[in-house]
Coordinates of C-alpha atoms in Angstrom, one line a residue:
Chain G
M138 CA -77.6 78.0 -27.6
I139 CA -75.6 76.9 -24.6
A140 CA -73.4 79.9 -24.7
A141 CA -76.5 82.1 -24.8
A142 CA -78.0 80.4 -21.8
V143 CA -74.7 80.6 -19.9
L144 CA -74.3 84.3 -20.7
A145 CA -77.9 85.1 -19.8
L146 CA -77.7 83.3 -16.5
Y147 CA -74.4 85.0 -15.7
A148 CA -75.9 88.5 -16.5
V149 CA -78.7 87.9 -14.1
A150 CA -76.5 86.4 -11.4
A151 CA -74.0 89.3 -11.7
A152 CA -76.7 91.9 -11.5
I153 CA -78.1 90.4 -8.3
A154 CA -75.2 88.7 -6.5
A155 CA -72.1 90.6 -7.6
P156 CA -72.7 93.5 -5.2
R157 CA -72.6 91.2 -2.1
L158 CA -69.5 89.5 -3.4
L159 CA -67.7 92.8 -4.1
S160 CA -68.5 94.5 -0.9
R161 CA -67.3 91.6 1.2
G162 CA -64.5 92.5 3.6
A163 CA -62.6 95.8 3.9
W164 CA -60.2 95.3 1.1
A165 CA -61.8 98.0 -1.0
E166 CA -60.7 100.6 1.5
R167 CA -57.2 99.4 1.2
A168 CA -57.1 99.6 -2.6
P169 CA -59.8 102.1 -3.7
R170 CA -58.5 102.3 -7.3
L171 CA -58.6 98.6 -7.8
A172 CA -62.1 98.5 -6.2
I173 CA -63.4 101.2 -8.5
S174 CA -62.0 99.2 -11.5
L175 CA -63.7 96.0 -10.2
W176 CA -67.1 97.7 -9.7
L177 CA -67.1 99.3 -13.2
A178 CA -65.8 96.1 -14.8
A179 CA -68.6 94.2 -13.1
C180 CA -71.1 96.7 -14.6
V181 CA -69.6 96.4 -18.1
S182 CA -69.5 92.6 -17.7
A183 CA -73.1 92.3 -16.8
V184 CA -74.3 94.5 -19.6
A185 CA -72.0 92.9 -22.2
S186 CA -73.0 89.4 -21.3
A187 CA -76.7 90.3 -21.7
V188 CA -76.0 91.8 -25.1
F189 CA -73.8 88.8 -26.1
A190 CA -76.4 86.4 -24.8
A191 CA -79.0 87.9 -27.1
L192 CA -76.6 87.9 -30.0
A193 CA -75.6 84.3 -29.4
A194 CA -79.2 83.3 -29.3
A195 CA -79.9 85.0 -32.6
I196 CA -76.9 84.0 -34.6
P197 CA -76.1 80.3 -35.0
A198 CA -72.5 79.3 -34.4
S199 CA -72.3 77.7 -37.8
V200 CA -72.7 81.1 -39.4
V201 CA -69.8 82.5 -37.4
G202 CA -67.8 79.4 -38.4
H203 CA -67.8 80.4 -42.0
G204 CA -65.6 83.3 -41.3
L205 CA -66.2 86.9 -40.3
A206 CA -67.1 88.1 -43.7
A207 CA -69.9 85.5 -43.9
F208 CA -70.9 86.5 -40.4
F209 CA -71.5 90.1 -41.4
E210 CA -73.2 89.0 -44.6
A211 CA -75.5 86.9 -42.5
C212 CA -76.2 90.0 -40.3
A213 CA -76.9 92.1 -43.4
A214 CA -79.1 89.4 -44.9
L215 CA -80.9 89.0 -41.7
L216 CA -81.7 92.7 -41.4
S217 CA -82.6 93.2 -45.1
H218 CA -84.7 90.2 -45.9
G219 CA -84.3 87.8 -43.1
E220 CA -83.1 84.9 -45.2
V221 CA -80.7 83.1 -43.0
L222 CA -82.5 83.0 -39.7
A223 CA -86.0 84.4 -40.2
S224 CA -87.4 83.0 -37.0
P225 CA -89.3 85.5 -34.8
A226 CA -87.2 84.5 -31.8
A227 CA -84.0 85.5 -33.5
Y228 CA -85.5 88.9 -34.4
A229 CA -86.6 89.3 -30.8
A230 CA -83.2 88.4 -29.5
L231 CA -81.4 90.7 -31.9
S232 CA -83.6 93.7 -31.1
G233 CA -83.1 92.9 -27.4
A234 CA -79.4 93.2 -27.9
A235 CA -79.7 96.4 -29.8
A236 CA -82.0 97.9 -27.2
I237 CA -79.6 97.2 -24.3
A238 CA -76.7 98.6 -26.2
A239 CA -78.6 101.6 -27.3
R240 CA -79.9 102.2 -23.8
I241 CA -76.5 102.3 -22.2
A242 CA -75.1 104.5 -25.0
Y243 CA -78.0 106.9 -24.7
C244 CA -77.8 107.2 -21.0
G245 CA -74.0 107.6 -21.0
A246 CA -74.4 110.5 -23.5
A247 CA -77.3 112.0 -21.5
V248 CA -75.2 112.0 -18.2
L249 CA -72.2 113.6 -19.9
V250 CA -74.3 116.3 -21.7
R251 CA -76.3 117.2 -18.6
A252 CA -73.1 117.4 -16.4
R253 CA -71.4 119.5 -19.0
R254 CA -74.3 121.9 -19.2
E255 CA -74.5 122.2 -15.4
R256 CA -70.8 122.7 -15.1
R257 CA -70.8 125.4 -17.7
R258 CA -73.6 127.3 -15.9
H259 CA -71.8 126.8 -12.6
A260 CA -68.5 128.0 -14.1
G261 CA -70.1 131.2 -15.4
M262 CA -71.5 132.1 -12.1
L263 CA -68.3 131.2 -10.3
T264 CA -66.4 133.6 -12.5
I265 CA -68.7 136.4 -11.4
L266 CA -69.0 135.5 -7.7
G267 CA -65.6 134.0 -6.8
R268 CA -62.1 135.4 -6.9
H269 CA -59.1 133.4 -8.1
D270 CA -56.4 133.1 -5.5
G271 CA -53.1 132.5 -7.3
E272 CA -51.3 131.5 -4.2
L273 CA -53.8 128.8 -3.2
G274 CA -54.4 127.9 -6.9
A275 CA -58.1 127.9 -6.2
V276 CA -61.3 130.0 -6.5
V277 CA -62.3 131.6 -3.2
L278 CA -66.0 132.0 -2.7
E279 CA -67.3 134.4 -0.1
H280 CA -69.7 132.2 1.9
D281 CA -70.5 131.5 5.5
E282 CA -70.7 127.7 4.9
A283 CA -67.4 125.8 5.2
A284 CA -67.1 123.8 2.0
A285 CA -64.6 122.7 -0.6
Y286 CA -65.3 121.2 -3.9
C287 CA -64.1 121.0 -7.4
L288 CA -65.5 121.9 -10.8
P289 CA -64.1 119.4 -13.3
G290 CA -63.7 120.1 -17.0
R291 CA -61.1 121.4 -19.4
K292 CA -60.3 124.3 -17.1
G293 CA -60.9 122.4 -13.8
R294 CA -61.1 124.5 -10.7
A295 CA -60.8 123.8 -7.0
V296 CA -63.2 125.9 -5.0
I297 CA -63.1 126.8 -1.3
T298 CA -65.3 129.0 0.8
T299 CA -64.1 131.8 3.0
A300 CA -65.7 130.0 6.0
A301 CA -63.6 127.0 5.2
L302 CA -60.4 129.2 5.0
R303 CA -61.3 130.6 8.4
A304 CA -62.0 127.2 10.0
L305 CA -58.8 125.5 8.7
A306 CA -55.1 126.0 9.4
P307 CA -53.1 126.8 6.3
E308 CA -51.6 123.3 6.1
Q309 CA -55.1 121.8 6.3
V310 CA -56.3 124.1 3.5
A311 CA -53.3 122.8 1.4
A312 CA -54.3 119.2 2.2
V313 CA -58.0 119.8 1.2
L314 CA -57.0 121.5 -2.0
A315 CA -54.6 118.7 -2.8
H316 CA -57.6 116.3 -2.4
E317 CA -59.6 118.4 -4.9
R318 CA -56.8 118.6 -7.4
A319 CA -56.5 114.8 -7.2
H320 CA -60.1 114.6 -8.3
L321 CA -59.4 117.0 -11.2
R322 CA -56.2 115.3 -12.3
G323 CA -57.7 111.8 -12.0
R324 CA -60.7 112.8 -14.0
H325 CA -62.9 111.3 -11.4
H326 CA -66.0 113.0 -12.8
L327 CA -65.8 110.6 -15.8
V328 CA -65.6 107.6 -13.5
L329 CA -68.7 108.9 -11.6
A330 CA -70.4 109.6 -15.0
A331 CA -69.9 106.0 -16.0
A332 CA -71.3 104.7 -12.8
E333 CA -74.2 107.1 -13.0
A334 CA -74.9 106.1 -16.6
F335 CA -75.4 102.4 -15.5
C336 CA -77.7 103.5 -12.7
L337 CA -79.8 105.6 -15.1
A338 CA -79.9 103.0 -17.8
F339 CA -80.9 100.1 -15.6
P340 CA -82.5 101.4 -12.4
R341 CA -83.3 99.3 -9.4
L342 CA -80.8 96.5 -10.2
P343 CA -78.7 95.9 -7.1
L344 CA -75.4 95.8 -9.0
F345 CA -75.8 99.2 -10.6
T346 CA -77.3 101.1 -7.6
R347 CA -74.6 99.6 -5.4
A348 CA -71.8 100.4 -7.8
G349 CA -73.0 104.0 -8.1
A350 CA -72.9 104.5 -4.3
E351 CA -69.6 102.6 -3.9
V352 CA -67.8 104.4 -6.7
A353 CA -68.8 107.8 -5.3
R354 CA -67.5 106.8 -1.9
L355 CA -64.3 105.2 -3.3
V356 CA -63.2 108.2 -5.4
E357 CA -63.1 110.2 -2.1
L358 CA -60.9 107.6 -0.5
L359 CA -58.7 107.6 -3.6
A360 CA -58.4 111.3 -3.6
D361 CA -57.5 111.2 0.1
D362 CA -54.7 108.7 -0.7
V363 CA -53.4 110.9 -3.5
A364 CA -53.4 113.9 -1.3
A365 CA -51.6 111.9 1.5
R366 CA -48.6 111.4 -0.8
H367 CA -47.6 115.0 -0.3
H368 CA -49.4 116.0 2.8
P369 CA -49.4 114.6 6.3
R370 CA -52.3 112.3 6.8
V371 CA -53.2 114.0 10.1
H372 CA -53.8 117.3 8.3
I373 CA -56.3 115.6 6.0
A374 CA -58.0 114.0 8.9
A375 CA -58.1 117.2 10.9
A376 CA -59.5 119.1 7.9
L377 CA -62.2 116.5 7.4
V378 CA -63.3 116.7 11.0
R379 CA -63.3 120.5 11.0
L380 CA -65.4 120.7 7.8
A381 CA -67.7 117.9 8.8
T382 CA -68.5 119.5 12.2
G383 CA -69.3 122.9 10.7
R384 CA -72.7 124.5 10.9
A385 CA -75.3 122.2 9.4
P386 CA -76.4 123.4 6.0
V387 CA -80.0 124.6 5.7
F388 CA -80.6 122.2 2.9
T389 CA -80.1 118.6 4.1
L390 CA -77.9 116.2 2.2
G391 CA -79.2 112.9 3.4
A392 CA -76.6 110.4 4.5
G393 CA -75.0 110.4 7.9
G394 CA -71.3 110.8 8.5
E395 CA -70.4 107.3 7.6
T396 CA -68.0 108.0 4.8
A397 CA -66.5 111.0 6.6
L398 CA -65.8 108.6 9.6
T399 CA -64.3 106.0 7.4
R400 CA -62.1 108.6 5.7
V401 CA -60.9 110.1 9.0
R402 CA -60.1 106.6 10.4
R403 CA -58.3 105.7 7.3
M404 CA -56.2 108.8 7.4
L405 CA -55.3 108.3 11.1
H406 CA -54.8 104.5 11.0
P407 CA -53.8 103.6 7.4
A408 CA -54.2 99.9 6.7
A409 CA -51.5 98.1 5.0
P410 CA -51.9 98.2 1.2
L411 CA -52.8 95.0 -0.5
R412 CA -50.1 92.4 -0.9
R413 CA -48.7 91.7 -4.3
G414 CA -50.7 88.5 -4.6
E415 CA -53.9 90.1 -3.6
R416 CA -53.4 93.0 -6.1
L417 CA -52.7 90.5 -8.9
A418 CA -55.8 88.6 -8.0
G419 CA -57.8 91.8 -8.2
L420 CA -56.4 92.7 -11.6
A421 CA -57.0 89.2 -12.8
A422 CA -60.6 89.5 -11.7
V423 CA -61.0 92.8 -13.6
A424 CA -59.6 91.1 -16.7
L425 CA -61.8 88.1 -16.3
L426 CA -64.9 90.2 -15.8
L427 CA -64.2 92.1 -19.0
A428 CA -62.9 89.3 -21.2
G429 CA -65.2 86.5 -19.8
P430 CA -68.4 87.4 -21.7
V431 CA -66.6 87.8 -25.0
A432 CA -64.8 84.5 -24.5
V433 CA -68.0 82.6 -23.7
A434 CA -69.8 84.2 -26.7
A435 CA -66.9 83.4 -29.0
V436 CA -66.5 79.7 -28.0
P437 CA -69.3 78.3 -30.2
G438 CA -68.2 80.4 -33.2
V439 CA -64.5 79.5 -32.7
S440 CA -65.1 75.8 -32.3
S441 CA -67.4 75.8 -35.3
L442 CA -64.7 77.7 -37.2
L443 CA -62.2 75.1 -36.2
A444 CA -64.5 72.3 -37.1
H445 CA -65.1 73.9 -40.5
H446 CA -61.6 74.6 -41.5
C447 CA -59.5 72.1 -39.6
H448 CA -61.5 68.9 -40.1
T449 CA -59.1 66.8 -38.3
L450 CA -59.1 69.0 -35.2
S451 CA -62.3 69.3 -33.3
I452 CA -63.0 70.6 -29.8
F453 CA -66.3 70.7 -28.0
Chain O
M234 CA -58.1 143.5 -21.5
R235 CA -58.8 140.4 -19.6
G236 CA -61.5 137.9 -20.5
L237 CA -65.2 138.7 -20.7
G238 CA -65.9 136.7 -17.6
D239 CA -63.6 139.1 -15.6
L240 CA -65.4 142.1 -17.0
E241 CA -68.8 140.6 -16.1
S242 CA -67.4 140.1 -12.6
A243 CA -66.0 143.6 -12.3
I244 CA -69.3 145.2 -13.5
M245 CA -71.4 143.1 -11.1
D246 CA -69.1 143.9 -8.2
R247 CA -69.4 147.6 -9.0
L248 CA -73.2 147.4 -9.1
W249 CA -73.3 145.4 -5.9
S250 CA -71.2 148.0 -4.1
Y251 CA -73.3 151.0 -5.3
R252 CA -76.5 149.5 -3.8
R253 CA -78.5 151.8 -6.2
P254 CA -79.2 151.7 -9.9
A255 CA -76.5 153.0 -12.3
S256 CA -76.2 153.8 -16.0
V257 CA -73.7 152.3 -18.4
R258 CA -71.9 155.7 -18.2
D259 CA -71.6 155.6 -14.4
V260 CA -70.1 152.1 -14.5
L261 CA -67.8 153.0 -17.4
E262 CA -66.4 156.0 -15.5
D263 CA -65.8 153.9 -12.4
L264 CA -64.1 151.1 -14.5
R265 CA -61.9 153.6 -16.4
R266 CA -60.2 154.5 -13.1
D267 CA -58.2 151.3 -13.4
R268 CA -58.4 150.2 -17.0
E269 CA -58.9 151.5 -20.5
I270 CA -62.2 150.4 -21.8
A271 CA -64.8 151.4 -24.5
Y272 CA -68.3 152.5 -23.8
T273 CA -69.7 149.9 -26.2
T274 CA -67.9 147.1 -24.5
V275 CA -69.4 147.9 -21.1
M276 CA -72.8 148.4 -22.7
T277 CA -72.6 145.0 -24.5
V278 CA -71.6 143.2 -21.3
M279 CA -74.3 144.9 -19.2
D280 CA -76.9 144.0 -21.8
K281 CA -75.6 140.4 -21.7
L282 CA -75.9 140.4 -17.9
H283 CA -79.5 141.7 -18.3
T284 CA -80.3 138.9 -20.7
K285 CA -78.8 136.4 -18.2
G286 CA -81.2 137.7 -15.6
L287 CA -78.5 139.1 -13.3
L288 CA -79.4 142.7 -13.9
R289 CA -82.8 144.4 -14.4
R290 CA -83.1 147.7 -16.1
R291 CA -85.5 150.5 -16.8
Q292 CA -85.4 153.4 -19.2
V293 CA -84.6 156.9 -17.8
G294 CA -84.6 159.5 -20.6
R295 CA -82.6 158.0 -23.5
A296 CA -80.5 155.5 -21.5
Y297 CA -81.1 152.5 -19.3
V298 CA -80.3 152.4 -15.7
Y299 CA -79.4 149.0 -14.3
E300 CA -79.5 147.4 -10.9
T301 CA -78.7 144.0 -9.6
V302 CA -81.6 141.5 -9.2
A303 CA -80.3 139.9 -6.0
S304 CA -77.4 140.4 -3.6
K305 CA -74.1 138.7 -4.1
E306 CA -74.7 136.6 -1.0
A307 CA -78.0 135.3 -2.4
Y308 CA -76.4 134.3 -5.7
T309 CA -73.6 132.5 -3.8
A310 CA -76.0 130.7 -1.6
E311 CA -77.9 129.6 -4.6
L312 CA -74.7 128.5 -6.4
M313 CA -73.7 126.5 -3.4
R314 CA -77.1 125.0 -3.0
A315 CA -77.1 123.9 -6.7
A316 CA -73.6 122.4 -6.3
L317 CA -74.1 120.7 -2.9
S318 CA -77.6 119.3 -3.4
S319 CA -76.5 117.8 -6.8
G320 CA -79.7 115.8 -7.3
G321 CA -77.7 112.6 -8.0
N322 CA -75.6 114.3 -10.6
Q323 CA -72.2 114.0 -9.2
A324 CA -70.5 114.1 -12.5
A325 CA -71.2 117.9 -12.6
T326 CA -69.5 119.0 -9.5
L327 CA -67.6 116.8 -7.0
V328 CA -68.6 118.0 -3.6
H329 CA -67.1 116.7 -0.4
F330 CA -67.0 117.3 3.3
L331 CA -70.7 117.8 3.2
E332 CA -71.6 115.1 5.6
R333 CA -72.3 116.3 9.0
L334 CA -71.0 114.4 12.0
T335 CA -73.0 114.1 15.2
P336 CA -71.4 115.9 18.2
E337 CA -70.4 112.5 19.8
E338 CA -68.7 111.4 16.6
S339 CA -66.8 114.6 16.2
Q340 CA -65.8 114.6 19.8
A341 CA -64.4 111.1 19.4
L342 CA -62.5 112.2 16.3
E343 CA -61.2 115.3 17.9
A344 CA -59.8 113.2 20.7
A345 CA -58.3 110.8 18.2
L346 CA -56.6 113.8 16.5
R347 CA -55.1 115.1 19.6
V348 CA -53.1 111.9 20.0
Y349 CA -51.3 112.8 16.7
P350 CA -48.8 115.6 16.8
P351 CA -49.3 117.9 13.9
G352 CA -46.7 117.4 11.2
G353 CA -46.0 113.9 12.2
H354 CA -47.2 110.6 10.7
A355 CA -47.0 111.6 7.1

């Protein structure tokens, strides 16, 4: 019961307070990959602890203590004729856990299916409207709006408009396309899909809304960094400025130029990457976020198991 | 022969360039100038483009004449709008560089860029 309470409290605290903790300081901009891992780990951690809290509330530790086989037997018995723990509260807790797990699984599948369908439709039109430029390794689209984007998927494609080609110097075009290819190779669309699934499944919770926005921003920074390995940073910065100052699109896209500004500044004045210690601390935090809920949920079961089988040894 | 998508693209390009309705036979003769292709193939693809809503057709005598529903520019604009406005669905297409800077912001950044000689500071 204590484990259940701890996990439930943690889930609530994580969903509300974690965003403030994670967005403190500017370290994320120095290590976008680590920051993305942390945000997603926090999301997984919050959802997992909510599920485990419900499970821990429904299943007494003594049941787990009799071994895993007994545990599954107990689950089966509970579902079929409710012998072991036929209390209404246990039923409510179990169905709560199932509902949370089903919700995130459903939303994840929905995001992937919808994105895939949209991409396929887009790819079909792109084949008709664009022309593949072998030298650039990208699809060129005749359009008077300067833009570059990528269409992920099995046959991922980088797309650039003729207006962008006119606005940019060749080395800037190369830098922009390297950025797009970094998205494709890094499978950033899957990272975004994961963040989006959490947003869709549990809307209006600060952790998930904030994670969605942050991950979308951080994948751009990450792709800039990858592109900067082979292209001078100044070209990426220049391309960003050129493309961001183009004619405003007829359809507005919300958001001011905050991310664009961050990106240009980062390219011109790169901050020192995280120190070894800081990086290790970050990785440890990711591990803790992922393993923590499992560990807490397992403690009563494990201690009961020990108490059951090793009578001389008892912890907790 | 190249993929079906390429053929669709070639047929649409031909019809956009004519700016008038054309029959399968017209398009076929045009395409045959630079590739070997069967009448039925062209007919099937044009029928498919009609089903997709890219071409409209009407019967003249025993055959159909086809014309494009909208200009290439209109389709491109629509495609870009769909990609860029991605109603929260960023997993579909990753779009960047769409934020617009204010004139002051871009001036400041242009000034910052001038300090850096191109090619340096990799």
